[in-house]
Coordinates of C-alpha atoms and ligand atoms in Angstrom, one line a residue:
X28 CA 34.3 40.7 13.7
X29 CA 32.8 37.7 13.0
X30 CA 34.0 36.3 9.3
X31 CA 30.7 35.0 8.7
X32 CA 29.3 38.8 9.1
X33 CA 31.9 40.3 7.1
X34 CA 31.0 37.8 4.6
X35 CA 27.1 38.8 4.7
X36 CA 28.2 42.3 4.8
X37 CA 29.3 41.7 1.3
X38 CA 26.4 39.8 -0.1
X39 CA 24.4 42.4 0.9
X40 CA 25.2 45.7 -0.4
X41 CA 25.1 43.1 -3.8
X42 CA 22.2 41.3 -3.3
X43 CA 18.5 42.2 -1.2
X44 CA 18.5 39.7 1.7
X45 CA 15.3 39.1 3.8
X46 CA 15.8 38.5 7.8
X47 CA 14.3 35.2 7.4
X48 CA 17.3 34.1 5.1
X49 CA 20.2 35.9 7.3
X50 CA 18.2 34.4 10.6
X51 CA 18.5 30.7 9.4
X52 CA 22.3 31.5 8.7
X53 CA 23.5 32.4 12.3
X54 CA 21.9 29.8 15.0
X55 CA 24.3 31.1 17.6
X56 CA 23.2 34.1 17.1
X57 CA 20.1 34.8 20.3
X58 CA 16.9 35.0 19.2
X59 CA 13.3 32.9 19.4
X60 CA 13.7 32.5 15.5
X61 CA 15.1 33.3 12.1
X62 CA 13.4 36.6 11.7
X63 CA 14.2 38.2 14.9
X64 CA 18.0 36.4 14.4
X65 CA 18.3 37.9 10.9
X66 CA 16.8 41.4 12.5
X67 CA 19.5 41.8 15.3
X68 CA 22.9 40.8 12.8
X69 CA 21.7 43.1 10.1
X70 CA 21.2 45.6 12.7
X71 CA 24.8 45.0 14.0
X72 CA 25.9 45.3 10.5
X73 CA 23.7 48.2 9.5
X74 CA 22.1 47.0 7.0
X75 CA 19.2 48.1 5.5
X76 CA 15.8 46.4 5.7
X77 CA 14.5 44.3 3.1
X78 CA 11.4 42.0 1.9
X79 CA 12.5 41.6 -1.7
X80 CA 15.0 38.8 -1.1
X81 CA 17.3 37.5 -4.2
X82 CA 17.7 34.2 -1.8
X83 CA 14.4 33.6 -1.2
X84 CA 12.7 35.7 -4.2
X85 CA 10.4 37.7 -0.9
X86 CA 8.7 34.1 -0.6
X87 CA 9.2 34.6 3.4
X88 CA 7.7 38.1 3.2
X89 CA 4.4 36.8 1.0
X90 CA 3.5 33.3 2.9
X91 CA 0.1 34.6 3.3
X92 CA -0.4 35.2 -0.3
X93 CA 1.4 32.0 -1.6
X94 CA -0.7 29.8 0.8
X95 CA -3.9 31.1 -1.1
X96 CA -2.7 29.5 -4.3
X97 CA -3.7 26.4 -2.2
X98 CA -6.5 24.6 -3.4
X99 CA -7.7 21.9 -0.8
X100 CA -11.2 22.0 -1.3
X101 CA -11.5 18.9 -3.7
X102 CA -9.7 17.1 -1.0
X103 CA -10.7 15.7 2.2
X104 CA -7.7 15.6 4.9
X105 CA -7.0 16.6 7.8
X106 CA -3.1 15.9 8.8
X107 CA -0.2 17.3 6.1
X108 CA 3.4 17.1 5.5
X109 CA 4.9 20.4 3.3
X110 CA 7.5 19.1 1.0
X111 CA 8.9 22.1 -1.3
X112 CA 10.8 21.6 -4.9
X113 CA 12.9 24.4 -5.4
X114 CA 13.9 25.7 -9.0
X115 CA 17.1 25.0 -10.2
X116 CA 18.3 29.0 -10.0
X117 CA 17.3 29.2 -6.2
X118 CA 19.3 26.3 -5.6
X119 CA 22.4 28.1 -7.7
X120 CA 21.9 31.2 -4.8
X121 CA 21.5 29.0 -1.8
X122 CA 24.9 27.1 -3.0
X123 CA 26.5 30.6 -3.4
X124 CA 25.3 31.7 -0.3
X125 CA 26.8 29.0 1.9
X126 CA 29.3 28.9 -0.5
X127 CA 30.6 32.1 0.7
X128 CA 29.5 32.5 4.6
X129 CA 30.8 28.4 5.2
X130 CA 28.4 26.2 6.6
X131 CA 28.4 26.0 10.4
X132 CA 25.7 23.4 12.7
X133 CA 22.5 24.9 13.1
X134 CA 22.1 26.5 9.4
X135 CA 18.8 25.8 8.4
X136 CA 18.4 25.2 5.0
X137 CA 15.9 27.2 2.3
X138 CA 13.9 24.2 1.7
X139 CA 13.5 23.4 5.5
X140 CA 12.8 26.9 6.4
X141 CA 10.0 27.3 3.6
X142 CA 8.3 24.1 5.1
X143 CA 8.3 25.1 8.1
X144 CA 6.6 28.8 8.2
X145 CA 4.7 28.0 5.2
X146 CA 3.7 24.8 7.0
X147 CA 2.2 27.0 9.9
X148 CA 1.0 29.8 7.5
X149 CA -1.4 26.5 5.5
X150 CA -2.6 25.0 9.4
X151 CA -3.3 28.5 10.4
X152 CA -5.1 29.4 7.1
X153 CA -7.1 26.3 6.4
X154 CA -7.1 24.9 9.9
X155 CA -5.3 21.3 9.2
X156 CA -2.2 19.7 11.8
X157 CA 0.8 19.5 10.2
X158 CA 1.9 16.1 11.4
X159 CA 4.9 14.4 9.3
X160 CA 4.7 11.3 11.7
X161 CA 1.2 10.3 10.1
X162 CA 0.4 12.5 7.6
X163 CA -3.3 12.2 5.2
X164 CA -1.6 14.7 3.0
X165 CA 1.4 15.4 1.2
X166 CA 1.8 18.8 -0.3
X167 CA 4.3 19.9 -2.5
X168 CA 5.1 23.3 -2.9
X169 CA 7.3 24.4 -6.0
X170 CA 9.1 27.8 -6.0
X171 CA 9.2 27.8 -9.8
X172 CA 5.8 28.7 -10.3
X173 CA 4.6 29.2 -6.2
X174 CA 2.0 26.8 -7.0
X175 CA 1.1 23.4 -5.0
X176 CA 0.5 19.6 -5.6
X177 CA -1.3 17.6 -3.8
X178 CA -0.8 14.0 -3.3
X179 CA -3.2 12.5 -1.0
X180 CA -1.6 9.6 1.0
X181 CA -3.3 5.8 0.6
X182 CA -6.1 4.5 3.1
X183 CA -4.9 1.0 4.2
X184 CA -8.3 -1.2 5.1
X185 CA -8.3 -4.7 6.3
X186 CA -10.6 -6.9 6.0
X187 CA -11.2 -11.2 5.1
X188 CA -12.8 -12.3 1.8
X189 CA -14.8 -15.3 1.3
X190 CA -15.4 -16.3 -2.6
X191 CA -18.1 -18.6 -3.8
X192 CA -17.4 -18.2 -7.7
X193 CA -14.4 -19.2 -9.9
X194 CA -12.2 -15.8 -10.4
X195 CA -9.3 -14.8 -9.8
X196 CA -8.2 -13.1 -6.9
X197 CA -6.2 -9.7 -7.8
X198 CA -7.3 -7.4 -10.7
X199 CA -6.6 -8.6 -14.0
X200 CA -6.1 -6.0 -17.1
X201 CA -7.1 -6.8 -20.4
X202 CA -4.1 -7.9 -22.4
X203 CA -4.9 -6.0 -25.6
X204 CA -5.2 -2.8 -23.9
X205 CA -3.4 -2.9 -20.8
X206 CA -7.0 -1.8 -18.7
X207 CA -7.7 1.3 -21.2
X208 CA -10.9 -0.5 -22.7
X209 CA -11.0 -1.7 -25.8
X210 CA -13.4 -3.9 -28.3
X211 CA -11.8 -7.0 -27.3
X212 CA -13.1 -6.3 -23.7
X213 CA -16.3 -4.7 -24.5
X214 CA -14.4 -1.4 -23.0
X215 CA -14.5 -2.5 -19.3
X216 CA -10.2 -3.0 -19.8
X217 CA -10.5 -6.2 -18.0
X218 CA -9.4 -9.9 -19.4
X219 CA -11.3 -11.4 -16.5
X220 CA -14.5 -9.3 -15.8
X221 CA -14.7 -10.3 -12.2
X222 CA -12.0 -10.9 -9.2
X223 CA -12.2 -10.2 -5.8
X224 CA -10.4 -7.2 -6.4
X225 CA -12.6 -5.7 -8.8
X226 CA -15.7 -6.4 -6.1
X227 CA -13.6 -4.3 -3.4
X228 CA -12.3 -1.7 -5.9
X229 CA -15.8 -1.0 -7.6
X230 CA -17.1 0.2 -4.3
X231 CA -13.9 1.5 -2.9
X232 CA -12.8 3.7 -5.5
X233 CA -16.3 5.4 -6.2
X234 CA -16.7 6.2 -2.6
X235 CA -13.3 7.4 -1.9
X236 CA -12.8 8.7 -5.4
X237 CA -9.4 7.0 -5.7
X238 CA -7.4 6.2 -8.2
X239 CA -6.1 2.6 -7.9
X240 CA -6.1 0.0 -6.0
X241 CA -3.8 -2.7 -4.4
X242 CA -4.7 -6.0 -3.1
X243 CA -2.1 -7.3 -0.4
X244 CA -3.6 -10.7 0.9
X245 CA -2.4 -13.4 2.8
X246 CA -2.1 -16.0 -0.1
X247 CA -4.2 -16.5 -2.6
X248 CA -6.8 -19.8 -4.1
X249 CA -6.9 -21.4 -7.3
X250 CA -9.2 -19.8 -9.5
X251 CA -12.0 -22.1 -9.1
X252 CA -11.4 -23.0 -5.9
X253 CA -13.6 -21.3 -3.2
X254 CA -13.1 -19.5 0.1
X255 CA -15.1 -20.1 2.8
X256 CA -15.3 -20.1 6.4
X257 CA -13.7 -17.2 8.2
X258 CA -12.5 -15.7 5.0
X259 CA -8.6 -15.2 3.7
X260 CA -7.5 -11.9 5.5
X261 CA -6.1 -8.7 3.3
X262 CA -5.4 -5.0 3.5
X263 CA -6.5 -3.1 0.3
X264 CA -4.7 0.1 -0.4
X265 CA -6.6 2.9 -2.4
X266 CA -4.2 5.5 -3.8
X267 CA -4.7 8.7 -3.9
X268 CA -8.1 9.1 -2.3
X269 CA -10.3 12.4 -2.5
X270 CA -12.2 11.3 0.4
X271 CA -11.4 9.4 3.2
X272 CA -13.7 10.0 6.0
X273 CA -15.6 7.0 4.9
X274 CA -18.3 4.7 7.4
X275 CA -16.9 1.1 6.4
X276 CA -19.6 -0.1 7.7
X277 CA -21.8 0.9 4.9
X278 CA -19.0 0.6 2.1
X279 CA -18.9 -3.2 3.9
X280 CA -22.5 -3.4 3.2
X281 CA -22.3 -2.5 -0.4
X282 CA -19.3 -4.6 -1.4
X283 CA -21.6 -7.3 -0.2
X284 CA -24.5 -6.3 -2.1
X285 CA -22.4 -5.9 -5.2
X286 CA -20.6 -9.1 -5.1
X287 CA -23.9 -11.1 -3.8
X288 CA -23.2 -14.8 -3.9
X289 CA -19.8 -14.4 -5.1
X290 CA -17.7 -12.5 -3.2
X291 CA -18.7 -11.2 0.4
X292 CA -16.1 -9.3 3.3
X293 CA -16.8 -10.2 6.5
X294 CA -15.3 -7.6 8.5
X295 CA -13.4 -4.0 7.1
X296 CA -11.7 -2.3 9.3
X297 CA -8.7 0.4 9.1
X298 CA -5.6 -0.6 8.6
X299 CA -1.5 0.1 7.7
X300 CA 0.9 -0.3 5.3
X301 CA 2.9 -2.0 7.8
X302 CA 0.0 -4.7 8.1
X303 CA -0.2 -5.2 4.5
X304 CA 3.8 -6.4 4.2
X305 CA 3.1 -8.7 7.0
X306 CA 0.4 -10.1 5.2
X307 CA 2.2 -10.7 1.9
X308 CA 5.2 -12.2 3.8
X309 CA 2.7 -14.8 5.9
X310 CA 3.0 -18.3 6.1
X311 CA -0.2 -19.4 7.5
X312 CA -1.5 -23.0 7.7
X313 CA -4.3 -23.5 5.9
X314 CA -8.0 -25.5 6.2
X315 CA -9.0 -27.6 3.0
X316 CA -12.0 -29.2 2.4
X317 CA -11.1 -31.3 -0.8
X318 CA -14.1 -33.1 -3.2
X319 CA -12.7 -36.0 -4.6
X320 CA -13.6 -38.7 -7.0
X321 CA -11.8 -42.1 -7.4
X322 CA -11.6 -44.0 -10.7
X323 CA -13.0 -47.5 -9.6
X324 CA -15.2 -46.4 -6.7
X325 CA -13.7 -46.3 -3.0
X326 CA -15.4 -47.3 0.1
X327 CA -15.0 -46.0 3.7
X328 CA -13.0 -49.2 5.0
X329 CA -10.5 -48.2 2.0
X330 CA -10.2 -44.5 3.1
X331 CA -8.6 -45.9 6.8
X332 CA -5.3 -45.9 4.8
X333 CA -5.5 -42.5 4.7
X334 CA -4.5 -42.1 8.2
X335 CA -0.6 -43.1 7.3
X336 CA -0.5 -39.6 5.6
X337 CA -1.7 -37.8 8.8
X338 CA 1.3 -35.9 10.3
X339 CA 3.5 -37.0 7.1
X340 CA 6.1 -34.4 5.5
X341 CA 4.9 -34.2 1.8
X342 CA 7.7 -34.4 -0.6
X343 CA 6.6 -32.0 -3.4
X344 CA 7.9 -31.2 -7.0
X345 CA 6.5 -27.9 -8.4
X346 CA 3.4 -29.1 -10.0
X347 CA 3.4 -30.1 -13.7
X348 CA 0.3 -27.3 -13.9
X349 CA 2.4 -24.6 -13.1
X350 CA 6.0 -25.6 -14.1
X351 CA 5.4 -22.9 -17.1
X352 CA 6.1 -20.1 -14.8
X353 CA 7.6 -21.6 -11.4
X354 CA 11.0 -23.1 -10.5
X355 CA 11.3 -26.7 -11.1
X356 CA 12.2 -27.2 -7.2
X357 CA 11.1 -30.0 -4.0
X358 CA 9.2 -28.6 -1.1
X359 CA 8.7 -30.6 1.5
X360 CA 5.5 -29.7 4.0
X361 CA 3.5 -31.2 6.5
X362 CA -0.5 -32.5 6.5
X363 CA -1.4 -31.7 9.9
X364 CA -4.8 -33.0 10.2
X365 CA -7.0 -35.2 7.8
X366 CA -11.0 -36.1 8.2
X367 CA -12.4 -38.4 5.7
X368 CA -16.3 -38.8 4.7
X369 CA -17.7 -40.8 2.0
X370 CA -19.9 -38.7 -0.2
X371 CA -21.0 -41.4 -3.2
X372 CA -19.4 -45.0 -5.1
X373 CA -16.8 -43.1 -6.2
X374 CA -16.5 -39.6 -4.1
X375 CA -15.5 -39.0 -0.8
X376 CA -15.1 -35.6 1.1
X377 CA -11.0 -34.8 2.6
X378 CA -10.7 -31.7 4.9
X379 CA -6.6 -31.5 5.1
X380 CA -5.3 -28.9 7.6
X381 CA -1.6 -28.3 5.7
X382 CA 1.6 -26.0 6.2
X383 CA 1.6 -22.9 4.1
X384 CA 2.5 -23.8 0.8
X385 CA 1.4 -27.6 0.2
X386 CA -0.5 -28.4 -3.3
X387 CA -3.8 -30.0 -2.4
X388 CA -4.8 -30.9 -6.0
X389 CA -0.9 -32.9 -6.3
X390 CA -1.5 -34.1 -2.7
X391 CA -4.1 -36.2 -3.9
X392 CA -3.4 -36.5 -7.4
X393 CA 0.3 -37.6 -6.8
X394 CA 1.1 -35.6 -9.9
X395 CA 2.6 -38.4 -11.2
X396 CA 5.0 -39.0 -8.8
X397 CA 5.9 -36.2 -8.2
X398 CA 4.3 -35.8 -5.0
X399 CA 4.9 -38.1 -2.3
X400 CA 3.7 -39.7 -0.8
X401 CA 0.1 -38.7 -2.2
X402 CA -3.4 -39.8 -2.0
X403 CA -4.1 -41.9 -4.9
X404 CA -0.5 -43.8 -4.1
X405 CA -2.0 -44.4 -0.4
X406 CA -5.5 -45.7 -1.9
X407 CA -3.8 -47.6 -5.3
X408 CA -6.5 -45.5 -7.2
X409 CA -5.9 -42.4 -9.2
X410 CA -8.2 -40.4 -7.6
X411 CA -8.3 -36.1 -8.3
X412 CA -10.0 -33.1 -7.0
X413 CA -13.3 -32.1 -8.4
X414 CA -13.7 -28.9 -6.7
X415 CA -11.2 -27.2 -3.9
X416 CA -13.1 -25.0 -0.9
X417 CA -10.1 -23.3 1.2
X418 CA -11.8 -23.4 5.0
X419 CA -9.7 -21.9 7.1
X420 CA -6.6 -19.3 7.0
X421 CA -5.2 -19.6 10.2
X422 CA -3.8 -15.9 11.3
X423 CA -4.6 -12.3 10.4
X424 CA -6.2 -10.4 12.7
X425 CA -10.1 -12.2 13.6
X426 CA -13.3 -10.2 12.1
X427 CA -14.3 -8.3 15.5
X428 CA -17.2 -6.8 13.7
Ligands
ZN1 ZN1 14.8 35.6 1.9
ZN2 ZN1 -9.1 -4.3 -23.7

């Protein structure tokens, strides 16, 4: 006789086996699945039937019951993945029990096997696909106390910003109470009470009901500088969301309305998590358009010098403005394309087209010579920049919408 058998023999007339548990332990064994396996060797071995199960604790024999501990309503979903957590004294029997018989290929596991017929036993009940590949919901079911968890997986939506007021761009917590609320920020938990994110996540988190957000962008502007033009591209990730059948159109509209001439999204459309690590790893060229004001006055015959830089590779030291928290390092990067327009005496307007990574403010300040070559070095004035609009992020996917 088979050793295996001989083995279960003995487990048996100790312990209450289900045929679900001896199924998943003989694959060779013919039969279209685990129960009707687990039926046929105990009837070689003349065993006795059993639902109460010392492997399983009978969880194979009351699926239908267990999968109405479910509580789904609260949640809107229509894909799942079934994870299960066993307890710590089911483990200790499945280790003994494959422990004993030997492990040969084919053995299903307990946690497997629970995923899968209690899987089936949730889709037929409630009527959602299990689908692992691209699942909206990940349930956990844990054999200590048969009861589930659900964790509802992000929503991934892309869209470009434009910003027309100085803030920040990513969420910023108060630093007293780490976003709690407290009287230093009149309870709202925010040091700065408005960033792009906080437009976005207003209006994302009350629709979805959602817990957090994340803002992956490609980049990000100075504070005060603007973004115009066809907007800086990003994917924001809500966690856990409670709904997500959501019309972005109309959460588009009221972003919009919300951040009314200071933040507006030109497009929002669904996205990935795969998208949103391209976007933070990007290393798109950028559009400037650069207001700048020259100590002595500059006139238009004076800007011509300007066209030396055009094309140049800018030798860059980290900027003195943010050697506080950056590597004292050179970069070198290229202007790609200057236009020049007088604007006043002492103000002229520079749109700079630059590689990823190039410091406008130091390209024309010249940072003290730490960038070169530099505007004011070209000009022999020191000339600076007033106010900073970013035009142009050049990749991400275009606004279709
Ligand atoms: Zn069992
Ligand atoms: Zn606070």
């Amino acid at each position: 006789m088979d050793p295996r058998m001989k083995a279960l023999k003995e487990i048996a007339e100790k312990y209450p086996i289900c045929d679900e548990c001896i199924g998943r332990l003989f694959p060779y064994v013919e039969g279209k699945n685990n129960r009707e396996r687990g039926r046929k060797v105990r009837e070689i071995l003349g065993i006795k039937e059993s639902e109460e199960c010392y492997f399983c604790r009978g969880i194979f024999s009351r699926l239908d019951e267990i999968a109405k501990n479910l509580d789904i309503y609260q949640y809107e979903f229509e894909t799942f993945i079934l994870g299960t957590r066993l307890d710590p004294e089911l483990i200790k029997r499945e280790e003994m029990l494959l422990d004993t018989l030997g492990v040969v290929e084919g053995v299903e596991s307990l946690k497997k096997n629970i995923n899968r017929e209690l899987g089936k036993k949730i889709s037929e009940i409630y009527g959602k696909k299990y689908d692992p590949k691209n699942p909206e919901m990940e349930i956990i079911f844990r054999t200590a106390d048969e009861r589930f968890e659900l964790h509802p997986k992000p929503l991934f939506l892309y869209g470009r910003y434009r910003k027309y007021a100085p803030m920040p761009q990513s969420k910023w917590p108060c630093r007293y109470c780490k976003g709690r609320g407290c009287p230093k920020c009149d309870y709202t938990g925010r040091q700065w009470k408005e960033t792009v994110e906080y437009y976005l996540a207003d209006v994302l988190i009350g629709v979805t009901l959602g817990k957090e957000t994340k803002l992956h962008a490609a980049g990000r502007e100075d504070i005060d500088a603007r973004m115009l033009g066809t907007g800086r591209p990003f994917v924001i990730e809500v966690e856990a969301p409670r709904r997500r059948k959501i019309n972005l159109e109309e959460v588009k509209r009221e972003i919009n309305a919300h951040g009314e001439g200071k933040v507006e999204v030109l497009c929002l459309e669904w996205s990935s998590k795969k998208e949103a690590r391209e976007l933070k790893q990007e290393r798109f060229n950028k559009v400037y358009l650069a207001h700048i004001r020259c100590k002595g006055g500059i006139t238009k015959e004076e800007l011509e010098k300007l066209k030396e830089l055009e094309g140049r590779v800018i030798e860059q030291r980290t900027p003195t403005r943010i050697l506080h928290r950056r590597k004292d390092k050179v970069r070198k990067r290229r202007v790609i394309r200057l236009e020049w327009k007088v604007t006043g005496s002492h103000t002229f307007d520079l749109l700079i087209e630059a590689e990823h990574g190039l410091y406008i403010r130091e390209l024309v300040s010249g940072d003290d010579g730490r960038t070169k070559p530099s505007v004011s070095e070209i000009l022999g004035k020191e000339c600076f920049v007033e106010l900073l609009d970013v035009l142009e992020v050049k990749g991400g996917r275009p606004c279709t919408g």
